[in-house]
Coordinates of C-alpha atoms in Angstrom, one line a residue:
X207 CA -24.7 52.3 128.0
X208 CA -28.0 51.9 129.7
X209 CA -30.1 52.2 126.5
X210 CA -33.2 51.1 128.3
X211 CA -32.9 54.1 130.7
X212 CA -32.3 56.4 127.8
X213 CA -35.4 55.2 126.0
X214 CA -37.6 55.4 129.1
X215 CA -36.4 59.0 129.9
X216 CA -37.1 60.1 126.3
X217 CA -40.8 59.5 126.9
X218 CA -40.6 61.7 130.0
X219 CA -39.5 64.5 127.8
X220 CA -42.6 64.1 125.7
X221 CA -44.7 64.2 128.8
X222 CA -43.1 67.4 129.8
X223 CA -44.1 68.9 126.4
X224 CA -47.8 68.0 126.7
X225 CA -50.4 70.7 126.3
X226 CA -54.0 70.5 127.4
X227 CA -55.6 68.6 130.3
X228 CA -53.0 66.3 131.7
X229 CA -53.9 62.8 132.9
X230 CA -53.9 61.7 136.5
X231 CA -50.9 59.5 135.9
X232 CA -48.7 62.3 134.6
X233 CA -45.1 61.6 135.6
X234 CA -43.6 65.1 135.4
X235 CA -44.4 66.7 138.7
X236 CA -43.7 70.3 137.7
X237 CA -46.3 70.2 134.9
X238 CA -50.1 70.6 135.0
X239 CA -52.9 71.7 132.7
X240 CA -52.2 74.4 130.1
X241 CA -53.5 75.8 126.8
X242 CA -57.1 74.8 127.6
X243 CA -58.5 77.7 125.5
X244 CA -56.5 76.9 122.3
X245 CA -58.7 77.3 119.3
X246 CA -61.1 79.6 121.0
X247 CA -60.4 82.3 118.4
X248 CA -61.9 80.0 115.7
X249 CA -64.6 78.5 117.9
X250 CA -62.9 75.1 117.9
X251 CA -61.4 73.0 120.8
X252 CA -57.7 72.6 120.0
X253 CA -56.5 71.8 123.6
X254 CA -53.9 69.0 123.5
X255 CA -50.9 68.1 121.5
X256 CA -47.4 69.1 122.3
X257 CA -45.4 72.2 122.6
X258 CA -42.5 72.0 120.2
X259 CA -39.4 73.0 122.1
X260 CA -38.3 75.8 124.4
X261 CA -41.6 77.7 124.2
X262 CA -45.3 77.1 123.8
X263 CA -46.0 77.1 120.0
X264 CA -47.7 74.0 118.7
X265 CA -46.2 73.4 115.3
X266 CA -48.1 70.4 113.7
X267 CA -45.7 69.9 110.9
X268 CA -42.7 68.7 113.0
X269 CA -45.2 67.2 115.6
X270 CA -46.5 65.0 112.8
X271 CA -43.0 63.9 111.7
X272 CA -42.0 63.1 115.2
X273 CA -45.0 61.0 115.8
X274 CA -44.6 59.1 112.6
X275 CA -41.0 58.2 113.6
X276 CA -42.2 57.1 117.1
X277 CA -44.8 54.9 115.4
X278 CA -42.2 53.4 113.0
X279 CA -40.0 52.6 116.0
X280 CA -42.9 50.8 117.6
X281 CA -43.9 48.9 114.5
X282 CA -40.3 47.7 114.1
X283 CA -39.3 47.2 117.7
X284 CA -42.6 46.5 119.5
X285 CA -41.1 43.5 121.3
X286 CA -38.3 45.7 122.6
X287 CA -40.8 48.1 124.1
X288 CA -42.7 45.2 125.5
X289 CA -39.7 43.6 127.1
X290 CA -38.7 46.9 128.7
X291 CA -42.2 47.6 130.1
X292 CA -42.4 50.7 128.0
X293 CA -45.1 49.8 125.4
X294 CA -48.0 51.5 127.2
X295 CA -46.0 54.7 127.6
X296 CA -45.0 55.0 124.0
X297 CA -48.6 54.2 122.9
X298 CA -49.8 57.1 125.1
X299 CA -47.1 59.3 123.6
X300 CA -48.3 58.6 120.1
X301 CA -52.0 58.9 121.0
X302 CA -51.5 62.3 122.6
X303 CA -50.7 63.5 119.1
X304 CA -53.3 61.6 117.2
X305 CA -56.1 62.6 119.6
X306 CA -55.1 66.2 119.0
X307 CA -54.9 65.7 115.2
X308 CA -58.4 64.4 115.2
X309 CA -59.5 67.7 116.7
X310 CA -57.4 69.6 114.2
X311 CA -59.2 67.8 111.3
X312 CA -62.8 68.7 111.7
X313 CA -63.6 68.5 108.0
X314 CA -62.0 66.5 105.2
X315 CA -60.4 69.7 103.6
X316 CA -59.6 71.6 106.8
X317 CA -56.6 71.0 109.1
X318 CA -55.4 73.3 111.8
X319 CA -51.6 73.3 111.6
X320 CA -50.4 75.7 114.3
X321 CA -51.4 77.3 117.6
X322 CA -49.6 80.5 118.6
X323 CA -46.7 82.1 116.8
X324 CA -43.2 83.5 117.5
X325 CA -44.4 87.1 117.8
X326 CA -46.6 86.2 120.7
X327 CA -44.5 83.4 122.3
X328 CA -41.3 85.4 122.3
X329 CA -42.9 88.0 124.5
X330 CA -43.8 85.5 127.2
X331 CA -41.2 83.8 129.5
X332 CA -43.0 81.9 132.2
X333 CA -44.7 78.6 132.9
X334 CA -47.2 77.2 130.4
X335 CA -49.7 76.9 133.1
X336 CA -49.7 80.7 133.6
X337 CA -50.1 81.7 129.9
X338 CA -52.6 84.5 129.6
X339 CA -51.8 86.0 126.1
X340 CA -53.8 85.5 122.9
X341 CA -52.9 82.3 121.2
X342 CA -54.0 82.4 117.5
X343 CA -54.8 79.2 115.7
X344 CA -54.0 78.8 112.0
X345 CA -55.4 76.4 109.5
X346 CA -55.2 75.2 105.9
X347 CA -58.2 74.5 103.7
X348 CA -59.0 74.0 100.1
X349 CA -58.6 77.7 99.2
X350 CA -55.5 78.2 101.3
X351 CA -53.9 74.8 101.0
X352 CA -50.8 73.2 102.4
X353 CA -49.8 70.1 100.5
X354 CA -46.8 69.2 102.7
X355 CA -48.7 69.6 106.0
X356 CA -51.7 67.6 104.9
X357 CA -49.5 64.8 103.6
X358 CA -47.4 64.8 106.7
X359 CA -50.4 64.5 108.9
X360 CA -51.8 61.7 106.7
X361 CA -48.5 59.8 107.2
X362 CA -48.9 60.3 111.0
X363 CA -52.4 58.9 111.1
X364 CA -51.6 56.0 108.8
X365 CA -48.6 54.9 110.8
X366 CA -50.4 55.2 114.1
X367 CA -53.3 53.2 112.6
X368 CA -50.9 50.3 112.2
X369 CA -49.6 50.8 115.8
X370 CA -53.1 50.6 117.3
X371 CA -54.6 48.0 115.0
X372 CA -54.2 45.1 117.4
X373 CA -54.9 46.9 120.7
X374 CA -57.6 49.3 119.6
X375 CA -59.0 48.4 116.2
X376 CA -61.9 50.9 116.2
X377 CA -59.5 53.7 117.0
X378 CA -57.1 52.4 114.3
X379 CA -60.0 52.5 111.8
X380 CA -60.7 56.1 112.7
X381 CA -57.1 57.1 112.3
X382 CA -56.9 55.4 108.9
X383 CA -60.0 57.3 107.7
X384 CA -58.4 60.5 108.7
X385 CA -55.2 59.5 106.9
X386 CA -57.2 58.8 103.7
X387 CA -59.0 62.1 103.9
X388 CA -55.8 64.1 104.6
X389 CA -54.0 62.5 101.7
X390 CA -56.9 63.2 99.4
X391 CA -56.8 66.8 100.7
X392 CA -53.1 67.0 100.0
X393 CA -53.5 65.7 96.4
X394 CA -56.7 67.3 95.3
X395 CA -56.3 70.8 96.7
X396 CA -54.0 73.2 94.8
X397 CA -50.4 72.1 95.3
X398 CA -48.4 74.5 97.5
X399 CA -46.3 74.6 100.6
X400 CA -48.2 75.2 103.9
X401 CA -45.9 78.0 104.9
X402 CA -47.7 80.2 102.2
X403 CA -51.0 79.7 104.1
X404 CA -49.6 79.6 107.6
X405 CA -47.0 82.2 107.2
X406 CA -45.7 82.3 110.9
X407 CA -44.6 78.7 110.4
X408 CA -41.9 79.8 107.9
X409 CA -39.9 81.3 110.8
X410 CA -39.1 77.9 112.2
X411 CA -40.6 75.0 110.1
X412 CA -41.0 76.2 106.6
X413 CA -40.9 73.1 104.4
X414 CA -38.6 73.2 101.4
X415 CA -41.0 71.2 99.2
X416 CA -43.8 68.8 99.2
X417 CA -43.0 65.9 96.9
X418 CA -41.2 63.9 99.6
X419 CA -44.2 64.4 102.0
X420 CA -46.6 63.1 99.2
X421 CA -44.4 60.1 98.7
X422 CA -44.1 59.6 102.5
X423 CA -47.9 59.7 103.0
X424 CA -48.6 57.4 100.1
X425 CA -46.0 54.9 101.4
X426 CA -47.5 54.8 104.9
X427 CA -51.0 54.5 103.5
X428 CA -49.9 51.6 101.4
X429 CA -48.4 50.0 104.4
X430 CA -51.6 50.6 106.4
X431 CA -54.1 49.5 103.7
X432 CA -52.2 47.4 101.2
X433 CA -54.0 49.3 98.5
X434 CA -51.6 49.4 95.5
X435 CA -52.9 52.7 94.4
X436 CA -50.8 54.2 97.2
X437 CA -47.8 52.1 96.3
X438 CA -47.8 53.4 92.8
X439 CA -48.3 57.0 94.0
X440 CA -45.4 56.6 96.4
X441 CA -43.2 55.6 93.4
X442 CA -44.5 58.5 91.3
X443 CA -43.9 61.1 94.0
X444 CA -40.5 59.8 95.0
X445 CA -37.6 62.1 95.0
X446 CA -34.3 60.5 94.1
X447 CA -31.7 61.4 96.7
X448 CA -31.0 63.4 99.9
X449 CA -28.3 64.0 102.4
X450 CA -30.4 64.2 105.5
X451 CA -33.5 62.6 107.0
X452 CA -35.4 65.2 109.0
X453 CA -38.7 67.0 109.6
X454 CA -38.2 68.7 106.2
X455 CA -36.7 65.9 104.1
X456 CA -38.2 62.4 104.2
X457 CA -36.6 61.0 101.1
X458 CA -34.4 58.4 102.8
X459 CA -37.4 57.1 104.8
X460 CA -39.4 56.8 101.6
X461 CA -36.6 55.0 99.8
X462 CA -36.4 52.5 102.7
X463 CA -40.1 51.8 102.5
X464 CA -40.1 51.5 98.7
X465 CA -37.2 49.0 99.0
X466 CA -39.3 47.0 101.5
X467 CA -42.3 47.0 99.2
X468 CA -40.4 46.1 96.1
X469 CA -38.2 43.5 97.9
X470 CA -34.9 44.8 96.6
X471 CA -32.3 42.9 98.5
X472 CA -28.7 43.4 97.4
X473 CA -28.9 47.0 96.0
X474 CA -31.6 48.9 97.9
X475 CA -32.5 52.5 96.9
X476 CA -31.6 53.6 100.4
X477 CA -28.0 52.5 99.9
X478 CA -27.2 55.8 98.3
X479 CA -28.1 57.6 101.5
X480 CA -26.3 55.2 103.7
X481 CA -23.1 55.1 101.7
X482 CA -23.1 58.9 101.4
X483 CA -23.1 59.0 105.2
X484 CA -20.2 56.5 105.3
X485 CA -18.1 58.2 102.6
X486 CA -19.1 61.9 102.6
X487 CA -21.1 62.7 105.7
X488 CA -19.2 65.4 107.6
X489 CA -18.1 64.2 111.1
X490 CA -16.5 65.6 114.1
X491 CA -13.1 64.2 115.2
X492 CA -14.9 61.9 117.6
X493 CA -17.2 60.6 115.0
X494 CA -20.6 62.4 115.3
X495 CA -22.2 63.1 111.9
X496 CA -22.4 66.8 111.8
X497 CA -25.0 67.4 109.1
X498 CA -26.4 70.7 110.4
X499 CA -24.8 73.3 112.7
X500 CA -28.2 74.0 114.2
X501 CA -29.1 71.0 116.4
X502 CA -26.6 68.5 114.9
X503 CA -27.5 65.8 117.5
X504 CA -31.0 65.2 116.0
X505 CA -29.8 65.0 112.4
X506 CA -27.2 62.4 113.5
X507 CA -29.8 60.4 115.5
X508 CA -32.2 60.5 112.5
X509 CA -29.5 59.2 110.2
X510 CA -28.7 56.5 112.8
X511 CA -32.3 55.2 112.7
X512 CA -32.2 54.9 108.9
X513 CA -28.8 53.3 108.9
X514 CA -29.9 50.6 111.4
X515 CA -33.2 49.9 109.7
X516 CA -31.3 49.6 106.4
X517 CA -28.9 47.1 107.9
X518 CA -31.7 45.0 109.3
X519 CA -33.7 44.9 106.1
X520 CA -30.7 44.4 103.8
X521 CA -28.0 42.6 105.8
X522 CA -26.4 41.1 102.6
X523 CA -25.9 44.5 101.1
X524 CA -22.2 45.2 100.4
X525 CA -21.7 47.7 103.2
X526 CA -24.5 46.8 105.5
X527 CA -22.3 46.0 108.5
X528 CA -20.7 49.5 108.1
X529 CA -24.2 51.0 108.2
X530 CA -24.9 49.3 111.4
X531 CA -21.6 50.3 113.0
X532 CA -22.0 54.0 112.0
X533 CA -25.6 54.0 113.3
X534 CA -24.7 52.6 116.7
X535 CA -21.7 54.9 116.9
X536 CA -24.0 58.0 116.7
X537 CA -26.2 56.9 119.6
X538 CA -23.2 55.9 121.7
X539 CA -21.6 59.3 121.0
X540 CA -24.7 61.1 122.2
X541 CA -24.8 59.0 125.4
X542 CA -21.2 59.6 126.2
X543 CA -18.8 57.9 123.7
X544 CA -16.8 61.0 123.0
X545 CA -13.5 62.5 124.3
X546 CA -15.2 64.2 127.2
X547 CA -17.4 61.3 128.1
X548 CA -20.3 63.7 128.0
X549 CA -23.9 62.8 127.6
X550 CA -26.1 65.0 125.5
X551 CA -29.3 63.8 127.1
X552 CA -30.7 65.7 130.1
X553 CA -30.7 63.6 133.3
X554 CA -28.8 60.7 131.7
X555 CA -25.2 59.5 132.1
X556 CA -22.1 61.5 132.9
X557 CA -21.9 65.3 132.7
X558 CA -25.4 65.6 131.3
X559 CA -26.7 69.0 130.1
X560 CA -28.2 71.0 133.0
X561 CA -29.3 74.2 131.1
X562 CA -31.4 73.1 128.1
X563 CA -33.1 76.1 126.5
X564 CA -36.6 75.4 127.8
X565 CA -38.9 78.0 129.4
X566 CA -41.0 75.6 131.6
X567 CA -38.0 73.8 133.2
X568 CA -36.2 77.1 133.6
X569 CA -38.9 78.4 136.0
X570 CA -38.8 77.6 139.7
X571 CA -41.8 76.0 141.2
X572 CA -44.8 78.2 142.1
X573 CA -45.5 80.5 143.9
X574 CA -42.0 81.8 143.0
X575 CA -42.1 84.3 140.1
X576 CA -40.6 83.4 136.7
X577 CA -39.5 85.9 134.1
X578 CA -37.1 86.4 131.2
X579 CA -34.1 86.9 133.6
X580 CA -34.0 83.2 134.3
X581 CA -32.7 82.6 130.7
X582 CA -29.6 84.7 131.5
X583 CA -28.8 83.0 134.8
X584 CA -25.8 80.6 134.5
X585 CA -27.1 77.9 136.7
X586 CA -29.0 74.5 136.2
X587 CA -32.6 74.7 135.3
X588 CA -34.7 74.3 138.5
X589 CA -36.7 71.4 137.0
X590 CA -34.9 68.6 135.3
X591 CA -36.1 68.1 131.7
X592 CA -35.4 64.3 131.8
X593 CA -34.7 62.6 128.5
X594 CA -34.4 65.7 126.3
X595 CA -31.8 65.4 123.6
X596 CA -30.1 68.8 123.3
X597 CA -28.7 70.4 120.2
X598 CA -25.2 69.0 120.6
X599 CA -21.6 69.9 120.0
X600 CA -20.0 72.0 117.3
X601 CA -17.9 70.5 114.5
X602 CA -14.9 70.5 116.9
X603 CA -16.7 68.3 119.5
X604 CA -16.9 71.3 121.8
X605 CA -20.1 71.9 123.9
X606 CA -21.0 74.6 126.3
X607 CA -23.8 73.8 128.7
X608 CA -25.5 77.2 128.4
X609 CA -29.1 77.9 127.6
X610 CA -28.1 81.1 125.9
X611 CA -26.3 79.0 123.1
X612 CA -29.4 78.1 121.2
X613 CA -27.8 75.7 118.6
X614 CA -26.2 73.6 121.4
X615 CA -28.9 73.8 124.1
X616 CA -32.2 73.6 122.1
X617 CA -34.7 70.8 122.5
X618 CA -37.5 69.8 120.2
X619 CA -40.1 67.1 119.5
X620 CA -38.4 65.9 116.4
X621 CA -35.0 66.0 118.1
X622 CA -36.1 63.1 120.4
X623 CA -38.2 61.1 117.9
X624 CA -35.4 59.7 115.8
X625 CA -33.2 59.4 118.8
X626 CA -35.7 57.3 120.7
X627 CA -36.4 55.1 117.7
X628 CA -32.7 54.6 117.1
X629 CA -32.1 53.7 120.8
X630 CA -34.8 51.0 120.4
X631 CA -32.9 49.8 117.4
X632 CA -29.6 49.6 119.3
X633 CA -31.3 47.6 122.0
X634 CA -32.7 45.3 119.4
X635 CA -29.4 44.8 117.6
X636 CA -27.4 44.3 120.8

């Protein structure tokens, strides 16, 4: 498969999701400025960042995880991005989040975690450029804390600080300072899930706990600073096992980073996760890991990224070559290695999806009107959402290219992040 094309188009998806004032070199012709008044209800400028998926809510929790994965991919596969001429694009993709997060973090113990909500967004079906409804902004602070959100944002800033250290050291220092402050906020404020403070988040991205985020943040701060305080805290916060790696559960990523820090070679902690995927991970007949019926493709891609990283770090582990093969198999399946030869990436390969659930690409170009009826029309989206990884097939490998089937046609920031990082890994291993 043309992995280089898949990686390049994934970044076009992120450009299509941008909110705020778009740059002059924006490559998605049907997008322009939007959300310029975000934060006005709290007298703060929150223009920027990314819309999460089909609509126009900015959920900072999955945005943070997505950006951390993209940074991890660059840290590990920088030469691959350079060789493909894609390094500048991925740095811009990461910086679009971190510039926004700097705005969201105006004080050490304040972080804005969401703009708009499902109640408002579900009433609007049109272009982001035409939004005229009230978009509320939501924050956490010391009195209304959010341990998981603050820690996740800390991990994002720390990982991005590593990415920018050589090309923009002053910016990297700023990011690292934000990471330290956000981690301190997460650990010093009362411990509780952010969904209790930002209640609309619970409808889509309500975290199931915060110990993994605390460990994840500490691990990235140790990697960025080499301060052993963070290494010790990552060990202390660490949760033992998991059967997924996702926006909600970071345990496998933490295990991999702790293994790297502690130099365990033959029997890494992450082996439990990888071997579970080999032996017990539910799969379709054609071999896709089917870990979640809602958007199975992204869970498979995230697992693939961990499997390939584990192989690279611990090639002498007993089943390392099996980890590698299973990881590559997931990416190949998503690009067309299945009985129908079907791609699950919009605008890529054979029989790609043409009806992703996505308001902006479902709207015809202005001045034509756009309304809710476009969701019900059984025809390709007027604008191609290049690079978007859709939800994927059911457990029987069946897929219907209909935007009305949300589990199969959804797109999301975190859906593409692990996928893009894993594609970079396949290119590297090939």
